[in-house]
PDB file of C-alpha atoms and ligand atoms in Angstrom:
ATOM      1  CA  MET A   1       8.098  -1.828  18.920  1.00 54.00           C
ATOM      2  CA  LYS A   2       4.384  -1.064  18.770  1.00 58.00           C
ATOM      3  CA  THR A   3       2.330  -3.696  16.995  1.00 58.00           C
ATOM      4  CA  PHE A   4      -0.853  -3.057  15.063  1.00 56.00           C
ATOM      5  CA  GLN A   5      -2.988  -6.178  14.901  1.00 51.00           C
ATOM      6  CA  ALA A   6      -5.739  -6.879  12.403  1.00 51.00           C
ATOM      7  CA  GLY A   7      -7.415  -9.201  14.890  1.00 39.00           C
ATOM      8  CA  THR A   8      -7.744 -12.960  14.911  1.00 34.00           C
ATOM      9  CA  ARG A   9      -9.985 -13.053  11.838  1.00 31.00           C
ATOM     10  CA  ALA A  10      -6.889 -13.457   9.653  1.00 36.00           C
ATOM     11  CA  PHE A  11      -5.889 -16.659  11.428  1.00 32.00           C
ATOM     12  CA  ALA A  12      -9.364 -18.122  11.140  1.00 30.00           C
ATOM     13  CA  LEU A  13      -9.391 -17.412   7.406  1.00 28.00           C
ATOM     14  CA  ALA A  14      -5.903 -18.796   6.827  1.00 34.00           C
ATOM     15  CA  ALA A  15      -6.787 -21.993   8.699  1.00 32.00           C
ATOM     16  CA  LEU A  16      -9.967 -22.294   6.650  1.00 27.00           C
ATOM     17  CA  ALA A  17      -8.079 -21.795   3.386  1.00 32.00           C
ATOM     18  CA  LEU A  18      -5.457 -24.443   4.224  1.00 33.00           C
ATOM     19  CA  GLY A  19      -7.891 -26.965   5.724  1.00 32.00           C
ATOM     20  CA  GLY A  20     -10.430 -26.330   2.965  1.00 29.00           C
ATOM     21  CA  GLY A  21      -7.804 -27.058   0.309  1.00 31.00           C
ATOM     22  CA  ALA A  22      -6.945 -30.486   1.713  1.00 32.00           C
ATOM     23  CA  TRP A  23     -10.587 -31.355   2.098  1.00 24.00           C
ATOM     24  CA  LEU A  24     -11.341 -30.293  -1.479  1.00 25.00           C
ATOM     25  CA  ALA A  25      -8.744 -32.737  -2.783  1.00 34.00           C
ATOM     26  CA  ALA A  26     -10.151 -35.558  -0.646  1.00 33.00           C
ATOM     27  CA  SER A  27     -13.849 -35.801  -1.568  1.00 32.00           C
ATOM     28  CA  GLY A  28     -16.465 -34.773  -4.155  1.00 42.00           C
ATOM     29  CA  SER A  29     -19.740 -33.347  -2.872  1.00 48.00           C
ATOM     30  CA  ARG A  30     -18.392 -32.641   0.573  1.00 44.00           C
ATOM     31  CA  ALA A  31     -15.640 -30.744  -1.184  1.00 46.00           C
ATOM     32  CA  GLN A  32     -18.215 -28.664  -3.040  1.00 49.00           C
ATOM     33  CA  GLU A  33     -19.980 -27.959   0.236  1.00 51.00           C
ATOM     34  CA  SER A  34     -16.703 -26.920   1.801  1.00 46.00           C
ATOM     35  CA  ALA A  35     -15.912 -24.675  -1.166  1.00 48.00           C
ATOM     36  CA  ASN A  36     -19.301 -22.997  -0.782  1.00 50.00           C
ATOM     37  CA  VAL A  37     -18.734 -22.400   2.918  1.00 51.00           C
ATOM     38  CA  PHE A  38     -15.296 -21.017   2.127  1.00 49.00           C
ATOM     39  CA  ALA A  39     -16.607 -18.698  -0.604  1.00 52.00           C
ATOM     40  CA  GLN A  40     -19.369 -17.484   1.702  1.00 54.00           C
ATOM     41  CA  SER A  41     -17.059 -16.793   4.578  1.00 54.00           C
ATOM     42  CA  VAL A  42     -14.565 -15.026   2.334  1.00 54.00           C
ATOM     43  CA  GLY A  43     -17.432 -12.985   0.924  1.00 58.00           C
ATOM     44  CA  GLU A  44     -18.575 -11.968   4.374  1.00 60.00           C
ATOM     45  CA  GLN A  45     -15.262 -11.506   6.110  1.00 59.00           C
ATOM     46  CA  ARG A  46     -13.094 -10.396   3.197  1.00 60.00           C
ATOM     47  CA  TYR A  47      -9.455 -11.229   2.697  1.00 66.00           C
ATOM     48  CA  SER A  48      -7.270  -9.865   5.439  1.00 81.00           C
ATOM     49  CA  ILE A  49      -3.848  -8.428   4.567  1.00 89.00           C
ATOM     50  CA  SER A  50      -1.202  -7.578   7.140  1.00 92.00           C
ATOM     51  CA  LEU A  51      -0.180  -3.952   7.645  1.00 95.00           C
ATOM     52  CA  ALA A  52       3.390  -4.860   6.705  1.00 95.00           C
ATOM     53  CA  ASP A  53       2.154  -6.352   3.401  1.00 94.00           C
ATOM     54  CA  LEU A  54       0.150  -3.184   2.658  1.00 95.00           C
ATOM     55  CA  MET A  55       3.299  -1.189   3.441  1.00 97.00           C
ATOM     56  CA  GLY A  56       5.135  -3.305   0.856  1.00 97.00           C
ATOM     57  CA  PHE A  57       2.675  -2.098  -1.804  1.00 97.00           C
ATOM     58  CA  ILE A  58       2.984   1.442  -0.440  1.00 98.00           C
ATOM     59  CA  GLN A  59       6.759   1.203  -0.723  1.00 98.00           C
ATOM     60  CA  GLN A  60       6.563   0.067  -4.355  1.00 98.00           C
ATOM     61  CA  ARG A  61       4.116   2.808  -5.255  1.00 98.00           C
ATOM     62  CA  HIS A  62       6.176   5.457  -3.505  1.00 98.00           C
ATOM     63  CA  MET A  63       9.122   4.243  -5.600  1.00 98.00           C
ATOM     64  CA  ARG A  64       7.213   4.196  -8.906  1.00 98.00           C
ATOM     65  CA  LEU A  65       5.813   7.626  -8.117  1.00 98.00           C
ATOM     66  CA  SER A  66       9.273   9.011  -7.471  1.00 98.00           C
ATOM     67  CA  LEU A  67      10.761   7.432 -10.612  1.00 98.00           C
ATOM     68  CA  ALA A  68       7.845   8.714 -12.719  1.00 98.00           C
ATOM     69  CA  ALA A  69       8.343  12.235 -11.289  1.00 97.00           C
ATOM     70  CA  ASP A  70      12.061  12.135 -12.087  1.00 97.00           C
ATOM     71  CA  ALA A  71      11.145  11.108 -15.664  1.00 97.00           C
ATOM     72  CA  LYS A  72       8.502  13.913 -15.816  1.00 96.00           C
ATOM     73  CA  ASN A  73       5.930  11.326 -16.866  1.00 97.00           C
ATOM     74  CA  TRP A  74       2.939  13.293 -15.476  1.00 97.00           C
ATOM     75  CA  PRO A  75       0.153  10.860 -16.440  1.00 97.00           C
ATOM     76  CA  LEU A  76       2.050   8.076 -14.641  1.00 98.00           C
ATOM     77  CA  VAL A  77       2.725  10.401 -11.679  1.00 98.00           C
ATOM     78  CA  ALA A  78      -1.036  11.070 -11.348  1.00 98.00           C
ATOM     79  CA  PHE A  79      -1.815   7.356 -11.697  1.00 98.00           C
ATOM     80  CA  GLU A  80       0.696   6.239  -9.054  1.00 98.00           C
ATOM     81  CA  ALA A  81      -0.187   9.073  -6.645  1.00 98.00           C
ATOM     82  CA  HIS A  82      -3.817   7.962  -6.824  1.00 98.00           C
ATOM     83  CA  LEU A  83      -2.953   4.305  -6.165  1.00 98.00           C
ATOM     84  CA  LEU A  84      -0.563   5.227  -3.369  1.00 98.00           C
ATOM     85  CA  ASN A  85      -3.273   7.199  -1.576  1.00 97.00           C
ATOM     86  CA  GLN A  86      -5.765   4.383  -2.101  1.00 97.00           C
ATOM     87  CA  THR A  87      -3.362   1.964  -0.415  1.00 97.00           C
ATOM     88  CA  LEU A  88      -2.697   4.411   2.432  1.00 97.00           C
ATOM     89  CA  ALA A  89      -6.473   4.734   2.869  1.00 95.00           C
ATOM     90  CA  SER A  90      -6.783   0.929   2.990  1.00 93.00           C
ATOM     91  CA  ALA A  91      -4.120   0.843   5.717  1.00 94.00           C
ATOM     92  CA  ALA A  92      -6.087   3.446   7.707  1.00 93.00           C
ATOM     93  CA  VAL A  93      -9.376   1.574   7.251  1.00 91.00           C
ATOM     94  CA  TYR A  94      -8.093  -1.943   8.033  1.00 88.00           C
ATOM     95  CA  TYR A  95      -5.788  -0.795  10.832  1.00 91.00           C
ATOM     96  CA  SER A  96      -7.899   1.816  12.562  1.00 86.00           C
ATOM     97  CA  ASN A  97      -5.373   2.027  15.405  1.00 87.00           C
ATOM     98  CA  ILE A  98      -2.624   3.555  13.234  1.00 90.00           C
ATOM     99  CA  PRO A  99      -2.633   7.305  13.983  1.00 91.00           C
ATOM    100  CA  ILE A 100      -4.866   9.007  11.409  1.00 93.00           C
ATOM    101  CA  ASP A 101      -2.973  12.337  11.661  1.00 95.00           C
ATOM    102  CA  TYR A 102       0.120  10.629  10.312  1.00 97.00           C
ATOM    103  CA  VAL A 103      -1.859   9.040   7.476  1.00 96.00           C
ATOM    104  CA  VAL A 104      -3.281  12.457   6.564  1.00 97.00           C
ATOM    105  CA  ALA A 105       0.209  14.020   6.752  1.00 97.00           C
ATOM    106  CA  ALA A 106       1.368  11.569   4.073  1.00 98.00           C
ATOM    107  CA  ALA A 107      -1.825  11.560   1.996  1.00 98.00           C
ATOM    108  CA  THR A 108      -2.068  15.373   1.733  1.00 98.00           C
ATOM    109  CA  PRO A 109       1.117  16.011  -0.284  1.00 98.00           C
ATOM    110  CA  ILE A 110       0.412  12.896  -2.365  1.00 98.00           C
ATOM    111  CA  GLY A 111      -3.066  14.252  -3.179  1.00 98.00           C
ATOM    112  CA  LYS A 112      -1.482  17.559  -4.225  1.00 98.00           C
ATOM    113  CA  ILE A 113       0.981  15.658  -6.430  1.00 98.00           C
ATOM    114  CA  GLU A 114      -1.936  13.988  -8.202  1.00 98.00           C
ATOM    115  CA  ALA A 115      -3.661  17.357  -8.747  1.00 97.00           C
ATOM    116  CA  GLU A 116      -0.460  18.984 -10.049  1.00 97.00           C
ATOM    117  CA  ALA A 117       0.267  16.098 -12.393  1.00 97.00           C
ATOM    118  CA  LEU A 118      -3.303  16.031 -13.727  1.00 96.00           C
ATOM    119  CA  ALA A 119      -2.891  19.738 -14.539  1.00 95.00           C
ATOM    120  CA  GLY A 120       0.290  18.796 -16.442  1.00 90.00           C
ATOM    121  CA  GLU A 121       2.416  20.780 -14.005  1.00 88.00           C
ATOM    122  CA  GLY A 122       5.390  19.382 -12.206  1.00 90.00           C
ATOM    123  CA  ALA A 123       6.963  22.434 -10.575  1.00 93.00           C
ATOM    124  CA  LYS A 124       6.022  21.511  -7.003  1.00 96.00           C
ATOM    125  CA  VAL A 125       6.068  17.731  -7.382  1.00 97.00           C
ATOM    126  CA  GLN A 126       9.650  17.161  -6.186  1.00 97.00           C
ATOM    127  CA  ASP A 127       9.093  19.199  -3.003  1.00 98.00           C
ATOM    128  CA  LEU A 128       5.767  17.474  -2.346  1.00 98.00           C
ATOM    129  CA  LEU A 129       7.430  14.085  -2.761  1.00 98.00           C
ATOM    130  CA  ASP A 130      10.030  15.029  -0.172  1.00 98.00           C
ATOM    131  CA  GLN A 131       7.217  16.103   2.195  1.00 98.00           C
ATOM    132  CA  ALA A 132       5.428  12.778   1.633  1.00 98.00           C
ATOM    133  CA  THR A 133       8.639  10.829   2.251  1.00 98.00           C
ATOM    134  CA  ALA A 134       9.239  12.755   5.492  1.00 98.00           C
ATOM    135  CA  ALA A 135       5.660  11.872   6.521  1.00 98.00           C
ATOM    136  CA  CYS A 136       6.332   8.154   5.924  1.00 98.00           C
ATOM    137  CA  ASN A 137       9.296   8.399   8.293  1.00 98.00           C
ATOM    138  CA  ALA A 138       7.434  10.523  10.872  1.00 97.00           C
ATOM    139  CA  CYS A 139       4.846   7.762  11.278  1.00 96.00           C
ATOM    140  CA  HIS A 140       7.517   5.072  11.414  1.00 96.00           C
ATOM    141  CA  THR A 141       9.227   7.042  14.184  1.00 96.00           C
ATOM    142  CA  ALA A 142       5.904   7.388  16.049  1.00 95.00           C
ATOM    143  CA  ALA A 143       5.336   3.645  15.634  1.00 94.00           C
ATOM    144  CA  GLU A 144       8.815   3.010  17.068  1.00 94.00           C
ATOM    145  CA  ILE A 145      10.113   1.566  13.805  1.00 96.00           C
ATOM    146  CA  ALA A 146      12.376   4.481  12.833  1.00 97.00           C
ATOM    147  CA  PHE A 147      14.735   1.830  11.463  1.00 98.00           C
ATOM    148  CA  VAL A 148      12.337   1.503   8.494  1.00 98.00           C
ATOM    149  CA  LYS A 149      13.764   4.614   6.851  1.00 98.00           C
ATOM    150  CA  ILE A 150      12.256   5.634   3.504  1.00 98.00           C
ATOM    151  CA  VAL A 151      14.282   7.612   0.957  1.00 98.00           C
ATOM    152  CA  ARG A 152      13.751   8.706  -2.644  1.00 98.00           C
ATOM    153  CA  PRO A 153      15.172   6.027  -4.977  1.00 97.00           C
ATOM    154  CA  ALA A 154      18.348   6.902  -6.872  1.00 96.00           C
ATOM    155  CA  SER A 155      17.737   4.244  -9.535  1.00 96.00           C
ATOM    156  CA  SER A 156      14.977   1.926 -10.718  1.00 97.00           C
ATOM    157  CA  PRO A 157      14.762  -1.715  -9.617  1.00 96.00           C
ATOM    158  CA  PHE A 158      11.925  -2.178 -12.151  1.00 97.00           C
ATOM    159  CA  ALA A 159      13.933  -3.567 -15.080  1.00 97.00           C
ATOM    160  CA  ASN A 160      10.668  -4.359 -16.884  1.00 97.00           C
ATOM    161  CA  GLN A 161       9.193  -0.829 -16.793  1.00 98.00           C
ATOM    162  CA  ASP A 162      10.218   2.237 -18.788  1.00 97.00           C
ATOM    163  CA  PHE A 163       9.297   5.331 -16.778  1.00 97.00           C
ATOM    164  CA  SER A 164       9.719   7.839 -19.609  1.00 97.00           C
ATOM    165  CA  PRO A 165       6.531   9.451 -20.978  1.00 96.00           C
ATOM    166  CA  ALA A 166       4.619   7.412 -23.580  1.00 94.00           C
ATOM    167  CA  GLY A 167       5.825   7.963 -27.132  1.00 88.00           C
ATOM    168  CA  LYS A 168       9.287   9.116 -26.054  1.00 78.00           C
TER     169      LYS A 168
HETATM  170  C1  HEC B   1       0.268   6.205   9.679  1.00 63.70           C
HETATM  171  C2  HEC B   1       1.495   5.531   9.850  1.00 63.70           C
HETATM  172  C3  HEC B   1       2.343   5.158   8.673  1.00 63.70           C
HETATM  173  C4  HEC B   1       2.585   5.879   7.523  1.00 63.70           C
HETATM  174  C5  HEC B   1       2.043   7.241   7.133  1.00 63.70           C
HETATM  175  C6  HEC B   1       3.483   5.077   6.738  1.00 63.70           C
HETATM  176  N1  HEC B   1       3.783   3.924   7.373  1.00 63.70           N
HETATM  177 FE1  HEC B   1       4.990   2.453   6.673  1.00 63.70          FE
HETATM  178  N2  HEC B   1       4.662   1.376   8.364  1.00 63.70           N
HETATM  179  C7  HEC B   1       3.851   1.741   9.410  1.00 63.70           C
HETATM  180  C8  HEC B   1       3.858   0.707  10.422  1.00 63.70           C
HETATM  181  C9  HEC B   1       3.111   0.733  11.742  1.00 63.70           C
HETATM  182  C10 HEC B   1       4.688  -0.328   9.931  1.00 63.70           C
HETATM  183  C11 HEC B   1       5.041  -1.652  10.637  1.00 63.70           C
HETATM  184  C12 HEC B   1       4.027  -2.720  10.285  1.00 63.70           C
HETATM  185  C13 HEC B   1       4.227  -3.983  11.095  1.00 63.70           C
HETATM  186  O1  HEC B   1       5.048  -3.995  12.008  1.00 63.70           O
HETATM  187  O2  HEC B   1       3.526  -4.958  10.807  1.00 63.70           O
HETATM  188  C14 HEC B   1       5.197   0.143   8.652  1.00 63.70           C
HETATM  189  C15 HEC B   1       6.083  -0.565   7.870  1.00 63.70           C
HETATM  190  C16 HEC B   1       6.596  -0.145   6.655  1.00 63.70           C
HETATM  191  C17 HEC B   1       7.535  -0.874   5.841  1.00 63.70           C
HETATM  192  C18 HEC B   1       8.157  -2.221   6.203  1.00 63.70           C
HETATM  193  C19 HEC B   1       7.379  -3.344   5.530  1.00 63.70           C
HETATM  194  C20 HEC B   1       8.115  -4.662   5.577  1.00 63.70           C
HETATM  195  O3  HEC B   1       7.465  -5.672   5.230  1.00 63.70           O
HETATM  196  O4  HEC B   1       9.284  -4.715   5.928  1.00 63.70           O
HETATM  197  C21 HEC B   1       7.773  -0.145   4.724  1.00 63.70           C
HETATM  198  C22 HEC B   1       8.702  -0.498   3.588  1.00 63.70           C
HETATM  199  C23 HEC B   1       6.960   1.051   4.821  1.00 63.70           C
HETATM  200  N3  HEC B   1       6.259   1.019   6.009  1.00 63.70           N
HETATM  201  C24 HEC B   1       6.916   2.030   3.844  1.00 63.70           C
HETATM  202  C25 HEC B   1       6.178   3.203   3.958  1.00 63.70           C
HETATM  203  C26 HEC B   1       6.188   4.270   2.974  1.00 63.70           C
HETATM  204  C27 HEC B   1       6.973   4.278   1.681  1.00 63.70           C
HETATM  205  C28 HEC B   1       5.353   5.242   3.464  1.00 63.70           C
HETATM  206  C29 HEC B   1       5.001   6.571   2.861  1.00 63.70           C
HETATM  207  C30 HEC B   1       4.540   6.655   1.511  1.00 63.70           C
HETATM  208  C31 HEC B   1       4.830   4.769   4.728  1.00 63.70           C
HETATM  209  N4  HEC B   1       5.363   3.529   4.995  1.00 63.70           N
HETATM  210  C32 HEC B   1       3.951   5.485   5.510  1.00 63.70           C
HETATM  211  C33 HEC B   1       3.151   2.918   9.530  1.00 63.70           C
HETATM  212  C34 HEC B   1       3.110   3.926   8.564  1.00 63.70           C
END
């Protein structure tokens, strides 16, 4: 399996967060000083999220997008398509060694879905969603993780969200 590393920055930050927490509990002004150092370093280095965790968000958004399309809830389709592409873009920015062609292959149909939905048209959305899903799997195959196989959801796991259009 190919691995895509964010670098050691993540470990440094995690150690700082854990160590900083214990220190905060232990003493007053030194704690404040430590908190300042922590805030500064977080501000400079930013929070680092693993590629797998980003993919978890991508998976959820792909699912919400698909469920919204099935419910013909076009405003929600546009909203989720936008967020899904934002998260894909974050993956490409934070993990510059994931192949950009594969990111573009997924982002292109998703961008078209957003445009279609914003125009209140859904005719091509189902086909575009299938193209996007195939692009998820093409990259997983290239990354030697073909066992992470994405499909369109048959039912909703989101018991707390109604995917039908507002007012219906
Ligand atoms: C450009 C490449 C690429 C694209 C496009 C891509 N993925 Fe991934 N995905 C990966 C890689 C690489 C991993 C493995 C990350 C790791 O090992 O830390 C992964 C892992 C995953 C995982 C497993 C996460 C876990 O914690 O078990 C899921 C789920 C996933 N991707 C969903 C998707 C979905 C849904 C799409 C399409 C909307 C997609 N991916 C598109 C590269 C990609």
